[in-house]
Short mmCIF file of C-alpha atoms in Angstrom, two decimals:
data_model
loop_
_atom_site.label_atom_id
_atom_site.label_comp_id
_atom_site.label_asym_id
_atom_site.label_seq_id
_atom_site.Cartn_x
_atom_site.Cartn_y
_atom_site.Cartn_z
CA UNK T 1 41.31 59.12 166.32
CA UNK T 2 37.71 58.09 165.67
CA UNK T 3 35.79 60.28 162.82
CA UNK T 4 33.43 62.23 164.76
CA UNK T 5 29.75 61.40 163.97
CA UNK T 6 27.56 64.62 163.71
CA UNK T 7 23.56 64.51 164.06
CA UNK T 8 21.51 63.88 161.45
CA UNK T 9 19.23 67.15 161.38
CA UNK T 10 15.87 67.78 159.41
CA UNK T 11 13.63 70.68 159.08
CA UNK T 12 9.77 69.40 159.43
CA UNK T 13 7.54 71.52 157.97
CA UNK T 14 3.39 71.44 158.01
CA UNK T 15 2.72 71.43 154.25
CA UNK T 16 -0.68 72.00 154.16
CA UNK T 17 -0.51 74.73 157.00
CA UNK T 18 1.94 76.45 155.31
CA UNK T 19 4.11 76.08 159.17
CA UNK T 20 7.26 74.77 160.61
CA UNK T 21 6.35 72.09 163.31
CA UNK T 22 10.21 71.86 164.23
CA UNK T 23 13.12 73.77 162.52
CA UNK T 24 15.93 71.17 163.89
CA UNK T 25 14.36 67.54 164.68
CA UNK T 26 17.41 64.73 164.89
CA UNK T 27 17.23 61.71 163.33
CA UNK T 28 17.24 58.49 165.40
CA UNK T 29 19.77 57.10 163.12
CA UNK T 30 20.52 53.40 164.77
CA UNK T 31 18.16 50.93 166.79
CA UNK T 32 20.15 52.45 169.91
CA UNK T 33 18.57 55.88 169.47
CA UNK T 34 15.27 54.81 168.60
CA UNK T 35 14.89 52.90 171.46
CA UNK T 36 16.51 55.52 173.76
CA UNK T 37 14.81 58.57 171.99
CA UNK T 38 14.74 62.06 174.36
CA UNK T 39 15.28 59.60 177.93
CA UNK T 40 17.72 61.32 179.52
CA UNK T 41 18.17 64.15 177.35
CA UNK T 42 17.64 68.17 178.97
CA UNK T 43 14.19 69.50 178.52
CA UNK T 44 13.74 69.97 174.34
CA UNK T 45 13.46 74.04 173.14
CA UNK T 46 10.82 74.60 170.88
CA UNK T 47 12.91 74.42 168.20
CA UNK T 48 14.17 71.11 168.84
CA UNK T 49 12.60 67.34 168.38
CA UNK T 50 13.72 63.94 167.61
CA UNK T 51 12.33 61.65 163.97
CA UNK T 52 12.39 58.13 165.11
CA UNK T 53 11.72 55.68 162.59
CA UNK T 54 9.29 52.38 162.76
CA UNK T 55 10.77 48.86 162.58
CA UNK T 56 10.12 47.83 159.27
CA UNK T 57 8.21 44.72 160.63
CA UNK T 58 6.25 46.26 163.33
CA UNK T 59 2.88 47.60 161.49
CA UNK T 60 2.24 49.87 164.11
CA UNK T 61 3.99 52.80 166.11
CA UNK T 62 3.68 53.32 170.21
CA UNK T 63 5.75 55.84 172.52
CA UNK T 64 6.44 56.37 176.18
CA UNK T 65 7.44 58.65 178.32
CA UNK T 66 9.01 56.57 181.38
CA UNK T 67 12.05 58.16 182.97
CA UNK T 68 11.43 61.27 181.54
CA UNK T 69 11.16 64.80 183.69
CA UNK T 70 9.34 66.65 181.29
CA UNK T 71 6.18 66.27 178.94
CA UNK T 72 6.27 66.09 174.96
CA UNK T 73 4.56 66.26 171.57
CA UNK T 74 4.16 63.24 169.23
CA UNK T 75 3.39 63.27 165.63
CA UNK T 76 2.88 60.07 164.31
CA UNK T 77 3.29 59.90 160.39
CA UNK T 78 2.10 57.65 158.22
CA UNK T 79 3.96 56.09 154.87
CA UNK T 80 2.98 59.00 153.22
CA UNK T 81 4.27 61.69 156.01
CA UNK T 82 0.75 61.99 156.29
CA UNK T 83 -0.33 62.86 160.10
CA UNK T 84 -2.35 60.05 161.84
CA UNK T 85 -2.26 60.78 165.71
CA UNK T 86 -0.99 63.66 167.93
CA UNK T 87 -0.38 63.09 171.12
CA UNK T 88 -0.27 66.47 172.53
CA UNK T 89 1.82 67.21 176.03
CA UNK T 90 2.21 63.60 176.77
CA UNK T 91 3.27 63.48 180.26
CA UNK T 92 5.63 61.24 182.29
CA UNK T 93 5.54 58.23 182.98
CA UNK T 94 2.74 57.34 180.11
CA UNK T 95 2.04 55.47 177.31
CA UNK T 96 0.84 56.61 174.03
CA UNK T 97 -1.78 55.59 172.08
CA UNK T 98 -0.98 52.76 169.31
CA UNK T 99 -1.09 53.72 165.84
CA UNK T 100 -1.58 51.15 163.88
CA UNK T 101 -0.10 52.13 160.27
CA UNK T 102 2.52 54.64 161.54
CA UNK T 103 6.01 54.47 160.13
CA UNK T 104 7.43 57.78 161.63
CA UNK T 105 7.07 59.83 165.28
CA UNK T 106 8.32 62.90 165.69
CA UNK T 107 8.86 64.01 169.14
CA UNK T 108 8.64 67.74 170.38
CA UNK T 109 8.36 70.04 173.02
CA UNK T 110 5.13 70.01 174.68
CA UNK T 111 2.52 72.56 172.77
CA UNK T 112 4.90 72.22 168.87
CA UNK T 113 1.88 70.43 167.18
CA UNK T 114 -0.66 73.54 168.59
CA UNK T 115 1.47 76.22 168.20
CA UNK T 116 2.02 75.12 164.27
CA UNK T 117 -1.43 74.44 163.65
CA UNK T 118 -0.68 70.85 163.09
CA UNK T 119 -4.03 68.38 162.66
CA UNK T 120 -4.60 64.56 161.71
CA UNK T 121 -4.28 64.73 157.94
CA UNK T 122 -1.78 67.47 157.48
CA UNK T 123 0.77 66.12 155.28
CA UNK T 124 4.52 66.37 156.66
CA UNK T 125 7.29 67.19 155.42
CA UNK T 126 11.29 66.08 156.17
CA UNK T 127 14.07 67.73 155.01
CA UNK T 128 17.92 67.75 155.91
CA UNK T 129 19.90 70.93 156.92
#
């Protein structure tokens, strides 16, 4: 029998707001679930989100929302887990702006980044549970 391969899960918390932008965010672990990210997953909770990770040669960061039923949050993180773009209650079917510089996105239910007081140049940060 195959070892079963559980989720990585992180806390992200809003250091300099003193907030948590997402309690249980899971970690795009493999190329696979980068590129998939929340397509065809159930509507996120607000306690839930995906970390995807940059390709290490790609100096920039976009998302989309194609195939999706359901808008989301993104957080886009630079080197330093420093916030450089929200894209707040991106909906269907759309393309995000590009970031150029971003190594992380975090994506979240729709209205995360508000409800945690979350602004460009809030520092980020990621830690496993």
């Amino acid at each position: 029998m195959a070892p079963s391969i559980a989720p990585t899960l992180l806390c992200v918390r809003n250091q300099t707001r003193g907030t948590v932008l997402c309690p249980r965010a899971m970690l795009a672990r493999s190329f696979r679930d980068s590129t998939r990210g929340l397509l065809g997953r159930p509507q996120l909770s607000p306690d839930e989100g995906m970390l995807i990770e940059a390709a290490p040669f790609l100096p920039l960061m976009w998302m989309h929302t194609f195939f999706m039923a359901y808008p989301i949050d993104i957080v886009f993180l630079g080197q330093d887990n420093m916030v450089m773009k929200i894209q707040a209650s991106l909906e269907p079917w759309r393309l995000s702006a590009i970031v150029f510089g971003a190594r992380k996105a975090i994506e979240l239910a729709a209205g995360a980044a508000l409800e945690a007081k979350t602004a460009e140049g809030d520092f980020i940060s990621l830690k496993t549970i």
